[in-house]
Every structure is written in structure tokens, then in C-alpha cells.
Amino acid sequence: MKIRFLLLLLSAHATAVYADLQITITGGQVRPVPIAVVPFRADALESVDTDVARIIETDLAGSGLFAPFPREDQISRPASETEVRYENWRALGVEHVVLGGIRRAALGNWLVEFQLLDVYRASRTLGFEIPVSASGLRYASHQISDLIYEKLTGHKGVFNTRIAYVTASGPLENRVFKLMISDADGHDPKQLVRSTEPLMSPSWSPDGRQMAFVAFENSQPKIFLQTVATGVVRKLTDHPGINGAPSFSPDGRKLAVTLSFEGNPEIYLIDLASGALQRMTHDPAIDTEAAFSPDGKQLIFTSDRAGRPQIYRLNIAGQGKPERLTFEGRSNARASYSPDGKHLALVHQAEAGFQIAVMNVQTRALQVLSEGPLDESPSFAPNSIVIIYSAKGARSAELATVAIDTGIRQQLRQTGDVREPAWSPFHK
């Protein structure tokens, strides 16, 4: 039983690269808000390869909260509020209009300006000018999407964040594993690590500059830390037995990890500056998958000390015994806090199989969000609203997201299997 449980926790299989992404919206009972994103006007002599308006339109549609008005049915293409005839957009049933322009700025940079207009109030809701480098138009597009999303929903947008994930390619006897990062919409994928042995458990540092992960050397798992921008890699653990499940502290100074060099899988803290270890659990059961609370005062972790995997909470100061948090279903595992500390995301096993669920930290109420039967690796977006996870599709594993407030789900389909997603923090 324990061996099977531990293999489940350490397994990671994936195939192909996160590319050719097709997003399908399902679930939820929310009426999407009609919004028109007018093609941005560029200076007459400028050639702009990036369709800023299309990226904004795709971002907003992908949230499931907005219904972009078809570009081909737009009866006018205004670039500023003075050119807008609100009555025309009102007749089309559009509630908001996004418009803007792109022009050259100093030193070869660009200046992207946009306005968000309220059609029924016939007024401007939002307006900004965003200076970007020549290669930064996609970044500016996502930034505009985030500003619009926050203004109209009250929640921060996450279009300008990134995700990490693990892939594998080739036949079973000769696979190549890759740790990848990409924009949240799947664009601009970059390879961080390549290996002929499994890679797993990517974890972002709080500032988004480093990535902790597990890689195998000669069939033995080790924990590594890589600087994302430079590619510099540092080996953190090289103990006999299990080295797994790294997770950063909120201040970025420590990692919670699972080690078994003292005979049993236990939770430890690693001081990243000194390398000093602090053992946090002492139990004959398997203790693993630790994650910090947002205030850094507690750890939650998975343990089978009650017979099956369940979630426990431990005070880092060492006051009191670990407290069991989950009781529903056959098992619960791989929990993590939402950045605002209000919920836990976890893998819940019940009759439908393995599903993604959230638990309210205060009330302990458990809400199942996904359909199963083989969903895994939940990771909160930095706005605490959306969870990304891996789901078993018709032929392979797919990435998917679900919003905890609306139930809106996205299936992020691509060729092959992609697993172990981890959502980055906001840019700092």
C-alpha cells in the first residue's frame, strides 16, 4: 500500500510540447459580457506584426466571462473615443468597447494606447498608454487584458503570467523529458531542462526568478534549483533514497521537501543560503507534498498515517501535533494554499475517481470542481481564482483550468500528454 502510494506521488509522465493550443470553454452558469475589441490602428508608415486586439480578444474570451463581438461584423473601426458613435454599438447589443492605437516612441520602442468604453453610459471607463520594447507587443496585449479584466470583474487578471509543465517525447524505452515554461496562453514555450530521465514537481520561487524541480540521476531523484533567466542550475539535495516535492516558503528563503535518508519519508525544511536541514515530521507513515501557508507560519502536507492519504496541517514553530484537515472521500492529496490563504486546492478521490477540489480553510467545506476520473497536480493562479491541473483526456493527459467562483472550465488541448503544471506568481 505505502509503496504504491509513494510511486503515485513521485510519478510524472508527459509527451509532446505545449503547442497548437485549442481552448474549449465548458461548465459555469455565467452570462458572458458582450464586448467589442476593435483592431488597433497603427501609424500609417509602420508595419506591426502583432495583432494586439486579437490577443486581447482571445484572452477575454478564454476567461469565459466575456463574449467578444465578431470583428467582421463591426460596423466601424474607431481608434479613439471621439470617433465612437455609442448608439450604433448599443444597437448591436455590445456593452463595452476596447479600442486603441500603436505608434513609434523614442529609441525604437513602441507606445500602445487603449481605451475601455462603457457603451450604455457613453463614457470612458479606462485608458492607458503602455511603452514597450520592439519585442514587447504581446506582453503589452496581455497587460491590457489584465487591466480590463480587473476593472470589469474586480479580480486581477493572470493573462500576463506564465506556467511551467513537464513533457516527454519518444518511445517508452527512449524518452526525452523536458521542463518547459510558456505564457499562460501557451505561447512562447521555452525549454528549461532536458533529460533522458524523469523530471517532475516544478515549483516557482515567490519572485518568479527561480524554479525548483526534481530530476533523476542514475535512476535516483535529486532536487535542483535553476535560475530561469540564466539557466544556472544548483543541486540542492543528493541524499540516499527519496528527494522530492519541493515547495518554496513565502519569503523565498526555504524549501519544504520530502526526504527519506533517515529511513522514512518525512518533511524537511532546507535553508537555501546555508543548506541546513530542519526535520518537521516524525511518524512511521509516509509524509510528503508539503506546502507553506501564505503567512509562512504553517505547513500542510499529505500523510497516510490514518491508513489512506489525507491532508494535515502543522505549525512550523512546533506547537502541537499535526492536525488532520480532510475527512471526505477515500483520499485527499497534493494540497496547496491559494495565494490569499482562503482555500486549499487538492486531489480528491471519491467514486468518480481522482478529481480537483477546493476546501474553504475556515469552514472546511469541500467543493469538487472537476469531473475526473484521473485529474492531478492542481496549482492556483496568483489571483486565487483559477486552478490549473492535468486531466486525462480521451487519448492522453491534457491541461485544464477551472475557476473556483464560477465553475467555468477550460480544456487546453494539445498533441500528446502534458503534466505537472505550475502557475507562476505575478511579475515583480
Short mmCIF file of C-alpha atoms in Angstrom, two decimals:
data_model
loop_
_atom_site.label_atom_id
_atom_site.label_comp_id
_atom_site.label_asym_id
_atom_site.label_seq_id
_atom_site.Cartn_x
_atom_site.Cartn_y
_atom_site.Cartn_z
CA MET A 1 0.00 0.00 0.00
CA LYS A 2 2.70 2.51 1.02
CA ILE A 3 4.93 1.66 -1.94
CA ARG A 4 2.04 2.18 -4.37
CA PHE A 5 1.10 5.46 -2.67
CA LEU A 6 4.66 6.77 -2.90
CA LEU A 7 5.03 5.78 -6.55
CA LEU A 8 1.84 7.70 -7.32
CA LEU A 9 3.25 10.78 -5.61
CA LEU A 10 6.57 10.60 -7.48
CA SER A 11 5.29 9.63 -10.95
CA ALA A 12 5.36 12.09 -13.85
CA HIS A 13 4.71 11.17 -17.47
CA ALA A 14 4.23 13.58 -20.36
CA THR A 15 4.51 13.74 -24.09
CA ALA A 16 4.90 16.44 -26.70
CA VAL A 17 5.25 20.18 -26.34
CA TYR A 18 2.57 22.61 -25.21
CA ALA A 19 1.79 23.92 -28.67
CA ASP A 20 -1.09 24.22 -31.14
CA LEU A 21 -3.28 25.02 -28.16
CA GLN A 22 -7.04 24.71 -28.57
CA ILE A 23 -9.13 26.13 -25.73
CA THR A 24 -12.65 24.83 -25.13
CA ILE A 25 -14.88 26.52 -22.53
CA THR A 26 -17.22 24.29 -20.52
CA GLY A 27 -19.16 24.49 -17.27
CA GLY A 28 -20.32 27.52 -15.34
CA GLN A 29 -23.64 29.37 -15.32
CA VAL A 30 -22.36 32.88 -16.11
CA ARG A 31 -23.68 35.06 -18.93
CA PRO A 32 -20.63 36.31 -20.83
CA VAL A 33 -20.49 40.09 -21.13
CA PRO A 34 -20.72 41.31 -24.77
CA ILE A 35 -17.56 43.26 -25.59
CA ALA A 36 -16.07 44.51 -28.86
CA VAL A 37 -12.31 44.72 -29.33
CA VAL A 38 -11.65 46.95 -32.34
CA PRO A 39 -8.44 46.31 -34.33
CA PHE A 40 -5.80 48.72 -33.08
CA ARG A 41 -4.75 51.42 -35.54
CA ALA A 42 -1.03 51.66 -36.34
CA ASP A 43 0.84 54.67 -37.72
CA ALA A 44 0.46 54.78 -41.48
CA LEU A 45 4.13 54.07 -42.16
CA GLU A 46 4.53 51.35 -39.53
CA SER A 47 4.30 47.61 -40.08
CA VAL A 48 3.12 45.80 -36.96
CA ASP A 49 3.25 42.01 -36.97
CA THR A 50 1.47 41.51 -33.63
CA ASP A 51 -2.33 41.76 -33.67
CA VAL A 52 -2.79 43.37 -30.26
CA ALA A 53 -6.58 43.46 -30.48
CA ARG A 54 -6.79 39.78 -31.40
CA ILE A 55 -4.67 38.79 -28.40
CA ILE A 56 -6.89 40.86 -26.08
CA GLU A 57 -9.99 39.35 -27.64
CA THR A 58 -8.64 35.81 -27.21
CA ASP A 59 -7.62 36.47 -23.60
CA LEU A 60 -11.03 37.81 -22.61
CA ALA A 61 -12.93 35.08 -24.46
CA GLY A 62 -10.74 32.44 -22.82
CA SER A 63 -11.82 33.56 -19.36
CA GLY A 64 -15.38 32.51 -20.16
CA LEU A 65 -16.67 35.81 -18.73
CA PHE A 66 -16.71 37.80 -21.98
CA ALA A 67 -18.25 37.27 -25.41
CA PRO A 68 -16.25 39.27 -27.98
CA PHE A 69 -18.32 40.73 -30.79
CA PRO A 70 -17.13 39.29 -34.16
CA ARG A 71 -14.58 41.51 -35.82
CA GLU A 72 -16.12 41.03 -39.26
CA ASP A 73 -19.48 42.36 -38.00
CA GLN A 74 -18.09 45.58 -36.55
CA ILE A 75 -19.63 48.45 -38.49
CA SER A 76 -16.84 50.90 -37.69
CA ARG A 77 -13.19 50.84 -36.62
CA PRO A 78 -12.66 53.82 -34.28
CA ALA A 79 -9.25 54.37 -32.71
CA SER A 80 -10.30 56.99 -30.14
CA GLU A 81 -13.40 57.90 -28.15
CA THR A 82 -14.08 60.96 -30.31
CA GLU A 83 -14.75 58.64 -33.27
CA VAL A 84 -17.25 56.45 -31.41
CA ARG A 85 -20.99 56.57 -32.01
CA TYR A 86 -22.32 54.87 -28.91
CA GLU A 87 -25.82 54.42 -30.29
CA ASN A 88 -24.52 52.14 -33.04
CA TRP A 89 -22.75 49.83 -30.60
CA ARG A 90 -25.79 49.91 -28.33
CA ALA A 91 -27.96 48.71 -31.20
CA LEU A 92 -25.62 45.73 -31.65
CA GLY A 93 -26.02 44.72 -28.01
CA VAL A 94 -22.38 45.49 -27.15
CA GLU A 95 -21.82 46.64 -23.56
CA HIS A 96 -18.14 47.60 -23.72
CA VAL A 97 -15.76 48.63 -26.50
CA VAL A 98 -11.97 48.37 -26.46
CA LEU A 99 -10.02 50.46 -28.96
CA GLY A 100 -6.57 51.92 -29.35
CA GLY A 101 -3.50 52.51 -31.44
CA ILE A 102 0.17 51.68 -31.80
CA ARG A 103 2.89 54.16 -32.65
CA ARG A 104 6.62 54.50 -32.51
CA ALA A 105 8.23 56.01 -29.42
CA ALA A 106 11.79 57.04 -28.65
CA LEU A 107 14.77 54.73 -29.11
CA GLY A 108 12.92 52.35 -31.40
CA ASN A 109 10.31 51.40 -28.81
CA TRP A 110 6.53 51.27 -29.17
CA LEU A 111 3.74 53.12 -27.42
CA VAL A 112 0.45 51.22 -27.13
CA GLU A 113 -2.55 53.28 -26.09
CA PHE A 114 -6.00 51.91 -25.38
CA GLN A 115 -9.40 52.92 -24.05
CA LEU A 116 -12.18 50.87 -22.48
CA LEU A 117 -15.59 52.45 -23.12
CA ASP A 118 -18.91 51.79 -21.39
CA VAL A 119 -21.47 51.78 -24.20
CA TYR A 120 -24.60 52.32 -22.11
CA ARG A 121 -23.07 55.10 -20.03
CA ALA A 122 -21.43 56.58 -23.12
CA SER A 123 -18.22 57.21 -21.20
CA ARG A 124 -14.64 56.08 -20.85
CA THR A 125 -14.03 53.51 -18.13
CA LEU A 126 -10.30 53.06 -18.51
CA GLY A 127 -7.42 54.45 -20.54
CA PHE A 128 -3.65 53.93 -20.52
CA GLU A 129 -0.51 54.39 -22.58
CA ILE A 130 1.95 51.50 -22.31
CA PRO A 131 5.55 51.89 -23.53
CA VAL A 132 7.14 48.60 -24.63
CA SER A 133 10.21 47.40 -26.48
CA ALA A 134 10.04 46.28 -30.09
CA SER A 135 9.50 42.69 -28.97
CA GLY A 136 7.06 43.52 -26.18
CA LEU A 137 3.76 43.92 -28.02
CA ARG A 138 2.44 40.54 -26.85
CA TYR A 139 3.38 41.48 -23.29
CA ALA A 140 1.51 44.80 -23.67
CA SER A 141 -1.52 42.97 -25.09
CA HIS A 142 -1.74 40.70 -22.05
CA GLN A 143 -1.21 43.70 -19.77
CA ILE A 144 -4.19 45.44 -21.37
CA SER A 145 -6.27 42.27 -20.97
CA ASP A 146 -5.36 42.17 -17.28
CA LEU A 147 -6.35 45.81 -16.77
CA ILE A 148 -9.71 45.29 -18.50
CA TYR A 149 -10.39 42.05 -16.62
CA GLU A 150 -9.67 43.64 -13.25
CA LYS A 151 -11.75 46.74 -13.99
CA LEU A 152 -14.81 44.73 -15.05
CA THR A 153 -14.61 41.79 -12.62
CA GLY A 154 -12.85 43.17 -9.56
CA HIS A 155 -10.20 40.41 -9.72
CA LYS A 156 -6.66 40.68 -11.01
CA GLY A 157 -6.09 39.19 -14.42
CA VAL A 158 -3.48 36.47 -14.97
CA PHE A 159 -3.00 36.75 -18.74
CA ASN A 160 0.49 38.17 -18.25
CA THR A 161 1.74 35.30 -16.11
CA ARG A 162 3.47 32.04 -17.05
CA ILE A 163 3.07 28.33 -16.47
CA ALA A 164 5.64 25.56 -16.08
CA TYR A 165 4.93 21.97 -17.13
CA VAL A 166 6.66 18.69 -17.89
CA THR A 167 6.62 16.88 -21.25
CA ALA A 168 8.19 13.73 -22.66
CA SER A 169 8.70 12.54 -26.23
CA GLY A 170 9.88 9.41 -27.98
CA PRO A 171 9.20 5.70 -27.42
CA LEU A 172 8.84 4.34 -23.89
CA GLU A 173 12.30 2.79 -23.92
CA ASN A 174 13.99 6.01 -25.09
CA ARG A 175 12.05 9.01 -23.80
CA VAL A 176 13.28 12.57 -23.58
CA PHE A 177 11.80 14.62 -20.76
CA LYS A 178 11.58 18.41 -20.81
CA LEU A 179 10.71 21.03 -18.24
CA MET A 180 9.05 23.86 -20.13
CA ILE A 181 7.69 27.32 -19.38
CA SER A 182 5.31 29.35 -21.53
CA ASP A 183 2.96 32.31 -21.39
CA ALA A 184 -0.31 31.48 -19.64
CA ASP A 185 -1.99 31.19 -23.05
CA GLY A 186 0.59 28.64 -24.24
CA HIS A 187 2.59 30.95 -26.48
CA ASP A 188 6.37 31.37 -26.45
CA PRO A 189 7.28 27.95 -24.97
CA LYS A 190 10.86 27.68 -23.71
CA GLN A 191 12.81 24.65 -22.56
CA LEU A 192 14.41 24.96 -19.12
CA VAL A 193 15.71 21.42 -18.66
CA ARG A 194 16.13 18.37 -20.90
CA SER A 195 16.82 14.88 -19.59
CA THR A 196 16.60 11.22 -20.55
CA GLU A 197 15.29 10.50 -17.04
CA PRO A 198 12.04 11.81 -15.49
CA LEU A 199 11.54 15.43 -14.46
CA MET A 200 8.79 16.42 -12.03
CA SER A 201 7.41 18.75 -9.37
CA PRO A 202 8.31 22.20 -10.76
CA SER A 203 7.88 24.95 -8.16
CA TRP A 204 8.26 28.71 -8.76
CA SER A 205 10.05 30.95 -6.31
CA PRO A 206 7.85 33.79 -4.96
CA ASP A 207 9.59 36.32 -7.23
CA GLY A 208 9.31 34.07 -10.30
CA ARG A 209 13.06 34.14 -10.90
CA GLN A 210 13.90 30.59 -9.87
CA MET A 211 12.46 27.13 -10.36
CA ALA A 212 12.90 24.16 -8.03
CA PHE A 213 12.28 20.73 -9.53
CA VAL A 214 13.06 17.04 -9.21
CA ALA A 215 15.33 15.30 -11.72
CA PHE A 216 16.75 11.79 -11.77
CA GLU A 217 20.45 10.96 -11.94
CA ASN A 218 21.25 7.29 -12.46
CA SER A 219 17.68 6.41 -11.50
CA GLN A 220 17.87 8.38 -8.23
CA PRO A 221 15.73 11.51 -7.61
CA LYS A 222 17.51 14.75 -6.69
CA ILE A 223 16.22 18.29 -6.07
CA PHE A 224 17.62 21.12 -8.17
CA LEU A 225 17.25 24.91 -8.24
CA GLN A 226 17.53 26.77 -11.55
CA THR A 227 17.64 30.50 -12.26
CA VAL A 228 15.10 30.94 -15.06
CA ALA A 229 16.78 33.84 -16.88
CA THR A 230 20.34 32.47 -16.90
CA GLY A 231 19.83 28.71 -16.81
CA VAL A 232 22.29 28.33 -13.92
CA VAL A 233 21.47 25.12 -12.01
CA ARG A 234 22.33 24.22 -8.42
CA LYS A 235 21.83 20.77 -6.89
CA LEU A 236 20.13 21.16 -3.50
CA THR A 237 19.80 17.56 -2.28
CA ASP A 238 21.75 14.41 -3.01
CA HIS A 239 20.68 12.16 -0.14
CA PRO A 240 20.14 8.41 -0.41
CA GLY A 241 16.53 7.45 -1.11
CA ILE A 242 13.75 9.91 -1.85
CA ASN A 243 14.43 13.57 -2.62
CA GLY A 244 11.13 15.08 -3.74
CA ALA A 245 8.20 17.52 -3.66
CA PRO A 246 9.98 20.91 -3.31
CA SER A 247 7.89 23.94 -2.35
CA PHE A 248 9.09 27.49 -1.60
CA SER A 249 8.43 29.46 1.57
CA PRO A 250 6.66 32.80 1.02
CA ASP A 251 9.90 34.73 1.59
CA GLY A 252 11.82 32.51 -0.85
CA ARG A 253 14.47 31.61 1.73
CA LYS A 254 13.49 27.99 2.38
CA LEU A 255 12.16 24.94 0.60
CA ALA A 256 9.86 22.32 2.11
CA VAL A 257 10.90 18.92 0.73
CA THR A 258 10.38 15.20 1.26
CA LEU A 259 13.49 13.18 2.19
CA SER A 260 13.90 9.56 3.30
CA PHE A 261 17.63 9.35 4.11
CA GLU A 262 16.83 8.79 7.79
CA GLY A 263 14.75 5.74 6.92
CA ASN A 264 11.22 7.05 6.31
CA PRO A 265 9.75 9.75 4.03
CA GLU A 266 9.47 12.86 6.19
CA ILE A 267 9.04 16.61 5.70
CA TYR A 268 12.15 18.78 6.00
CA LEU A 269 12.92 22.46 5.51
CA ILE A 270 16.06 23.46 3.60
CA ASP A 271 17.64 26.86 4.25
CA LEU A 272 18.67 27.90 0.75
CA ALA A 273 21.51 30.14 1.95
CA SER A 274 23.21 27.66 4.29
CA GLY A 275 21.83 24.31 3.14
CA ALA A 276 20.86 23.48 6.74
CA LEU A 277 18.08 20.92 7.21
CA GLN A 278 15.26 21.08 9.75
CA ARG A 279 13.12 17.97 10.19
CA MET A 280 9.43 18.81 10.61
CA THR A 281 7.61 15.44 10.92
CA HIS A 282 8.33 12.29 12.92
CA ASP A 283 5.96 9.45 12.07
CA PRO A 284 6.26 5.90 10.69
CA ALA A 285 3.78 6.84 7.96
CA ILE A 286 4.66 8.47 4.63
CA ASP A 287 4.68 12.27 4.98
CA THR A 288 5.14 14.20 1.73
CA GLU A 289 3.95 17.05 -0.54
CA ALA A 290 4.37 19.87 1.97
CA ALA A 291 3.32 23.44 1.12
CA PHE A 292 3.57 26.66 3.12
CA SER A 293 0.67 28.83 4.21
CA PRO A 294 0.84 32.36 2.73
CA ASP A 295 1.95 33.79 6.10
CA GLY A 296 4.76 31.23 6.35
CA LYS A 297 3.63 30.02 9.78
CA GLN A 298 2.18 26.63 8.85
CA LEU A 299 2.74 23.67 6.55
CA ILE A 300 0.13 21.45 5.01
CA PHE A 301 1.18 18.01 3.81
CA THR A 302 -0.05 14.61 2.66
CA SER A 303 0.22 11.67 5.04
CA ASP A 304 -1.19 8.14 5.18
CA ARG A 305 -0.83 7.95 8.96
CA ALA A 306 -4.59 7.29 9.20
CA GLY A 307 -4.45 4.46 6.65
CA ARG A 308 -5.05 6.43 3.44
CA PRO A 309 -3.57 9.71 2.13
CA GLN A 310 -5.13 12.75 3.80
CA ILE A 311 -4.17 16.40 4.34
CA TYR A 312 -2.64 17.54 7.62
CA ARG A 313 -1.57 20.94 8.97
CA LEU A 314 1.48 21.60 11.11
CA ASN A 315 2.68 24.71 12.93
CA ILE A 316 6.24 25.43 11.83
CA ALA A 317 7.08 26.74 15.31
CA GLY A 318 6.49 23.19 16.53
CA GLN A 319 3.48 23.89 18.72
CA GLY A 320 1.15 20.90 18.91
CA LYS A 321 0.73 17.78 16.78
CA PRO A 322 -0.25 17.82 13.11
CA GLU A 323 -3.98 18.43 12.64
CA ARG A 324 -5.95 16.39 10.11
CA LEU A 325 -7.93 18.64 7.77
CA THR A 326 -9.66 16.27 5.30
CA PHE A 327 -12.16 13.51 6.01
CA GLU A 328 -14.38 13.28 2.92
CA GLY A 329 -13.85 10.70 0.18
CA ARG A 330 -11.40 7.81 0.00
CA SER A 331 -8.29 10.03 0.00
CA ASN A 332 -7.06 13.57 -0.41
CA ALA A 333 -3.56 14.59 -1.52
CA ARG A 334 -1.27 17.24 -3.03
CA ALA A 335 -2.79 20.25 -1.32
CA SER A 336 -1.64 23.85 -1.68
CA TYR A 337 -2.92 27.18 -0.40
CA SER A 338 -4.47 29.84 -2.60
CA PRO A 339 -2.27 32.97 -2.51
CA ASP A 340 -4.93 34.78 -0.47
CA GLY A 341 -4.95 31.93 2.06
CA LYS A 342 -8.72 31.32 1.85
CA HIS A 343 -8.74 27.94 0.09
CA LEU A 344 -6.77 24.75 -0.39
CA ALA A 345 -6.59 23.09 -3.80
CA LEU A 346 -6.19 19.32 -3.62
CA VAL A 347 -6.71 16.00 -5.40
CA HIS A 348 -9.84 14.33 -4.02
CA GLN A 349 -10.56 10.64 -4.56
CA ALA A 350 -14.19 9.53 -4.49
CA GLU A 351 -16.47 7.29 -6.57
CA ALA A 352 -15.82 9.37 -9.71
CA GLY A 353 -12.09 8.78 -9.38
CA PHE A 354 -9.48 11.47 -8.78
CA GLN A 355 -10.91 14.99 -9.03
CA ILE A 356 -9.72 18.52 -8.30
CA ALA A 357 -11.40 20.07 -5.27
CA VAL A 358 -11.08 23.14 -3.08
CA MET A 359 -11.51 23.34 0.67
CA ASN A 360 -12.55 26.51 2.46
CA VAL A 361 -9.87 26.98 5.13
CA GLN A 362 -12.27 28.47 7.67
CA THR A 363 -15.36 26.26 7.24
CA ARG A 364 -13.58 23.09 5.98
CA ALA A 365 -16.29 22.79 3.32
CA LEU A 366 -15.07 20.75 0.34
CA GLN A 367 -16.16 21.62 -3.21
CA VAL A 368 -15.38 19.28 -6.12
CA LEU A 369 -14.55 21.27 -9.26
CA SER A 370 -13.51 18.77 -11.94
CA GLU A 371 -15.10 15.66 -13.42
CA GLY A 372 -12.22 13.17 -13.15
CA PRO A 373 -11.51 10.31 -13.37
CA LEU A 374 -7.75 10.98 -13.41
CA ASP A 375 -7.14 14.63 -12.54
CA GLU A 376 -3.94 15.65 -10.77
CA SER A 377 -1.39 18.35 -9.95
CA PRO A 378 -3.60 21.37 -9.08
CA SER A 379 -1.87 24.77 -8.98
CA PHE A 380 -3.51 28.10 -8.11
CA ALA A 381 -3.19 31.12 -10.36
CA PRO A 382 -1.74 34.11 -8.48
CA ASN A 383 -5.19 35.76 -8.35
CA SER A 384 -6.53 32.85 -6.22
CA ILE A 385 -9.49 32.45 -8.59
CA VAL A 386 -8.34 29.88 -11.17
CA ILE A 387 -6.69 26.47 -10.78
CA ILE A 388 -4.65 24.74 -13.49
CA TYR A 389 -4.34 20.95 -13.41
CA SER A 390 -3.69 17.89 -15.54
CA ALA A 391 -6.68 15.85 -16.70
CA LYS A 392 -6.88 12.53 -18.51
CA GLY A 393 -8.43 13.17 -21.93
CA ALA A 394 -9.79 10.73 -24.49
CA ARG A 395 -6.32 9.60 -25.57
CA SER A 396 -3.85 11.49 -23.39
CA ALA A 397 -3.43 13.89 -20.49
CA GLU A 398 -4.44 17.50 -21.13
CA LEU A 399 -4.00 20.68 -19.17
CA ALA A 400 -7.21 22.23 -17.89
CA THR A 401 -8.28 25.14 -15.74
CA VAL A 402 -11.28 25.76 -13.52
CA ALA A 403 -12.49 28.94 -11.82
CA ILE A 404 -13.48 28.38 -8.20
CA ASP A 405 -16.10 31.15 -8.16
CA THR A 406 -17.94 30.47 -11.44
CA GLY A 407 -17.10 26.83 -12.19
CA ILE A 408 -16.02 27.80 -15.72
CA ARG A 409 -13.63 25.18 -17.06
CA GLN A 410 -11.16 25.32 -19.93
CA GLN A 411 -9.71 22.32 -21.69
CA LEU A 412 -6.31 23.20 -23.09
CA ARG A 413 -5.94 20.54 -25.75
CA GLN A 414 -2.67 19.81 -27.49
CA THR A 415 -0.92 16.85 -29.08
CA GLY A 416 0.30 14.24 -26.59
CA ASP A 417 0.48 14.35 -22.79
CA VAL A 418 1.40 17.36 -20.67
CA ARG A 419 1.53 17.12 -16.88
CA GLU A 420 2.76 18.70 -13.65
CA PRO A 421 1.58 22.27 -14.35
CA ALA A 422 2.68 25.06 -12.00
CA TRP A 423 1.37 28.64 -12.29
CA SER A 424 3.86 31.46 -11.82
CA PRO A 425 3.41 34.37 -9.39
CA PHE A 426 2.63 37.83 -10.70
CA HIS A 427 5.54 39.66 -12.36
CA LYS A 428 7.52 41.71 -9.85
#
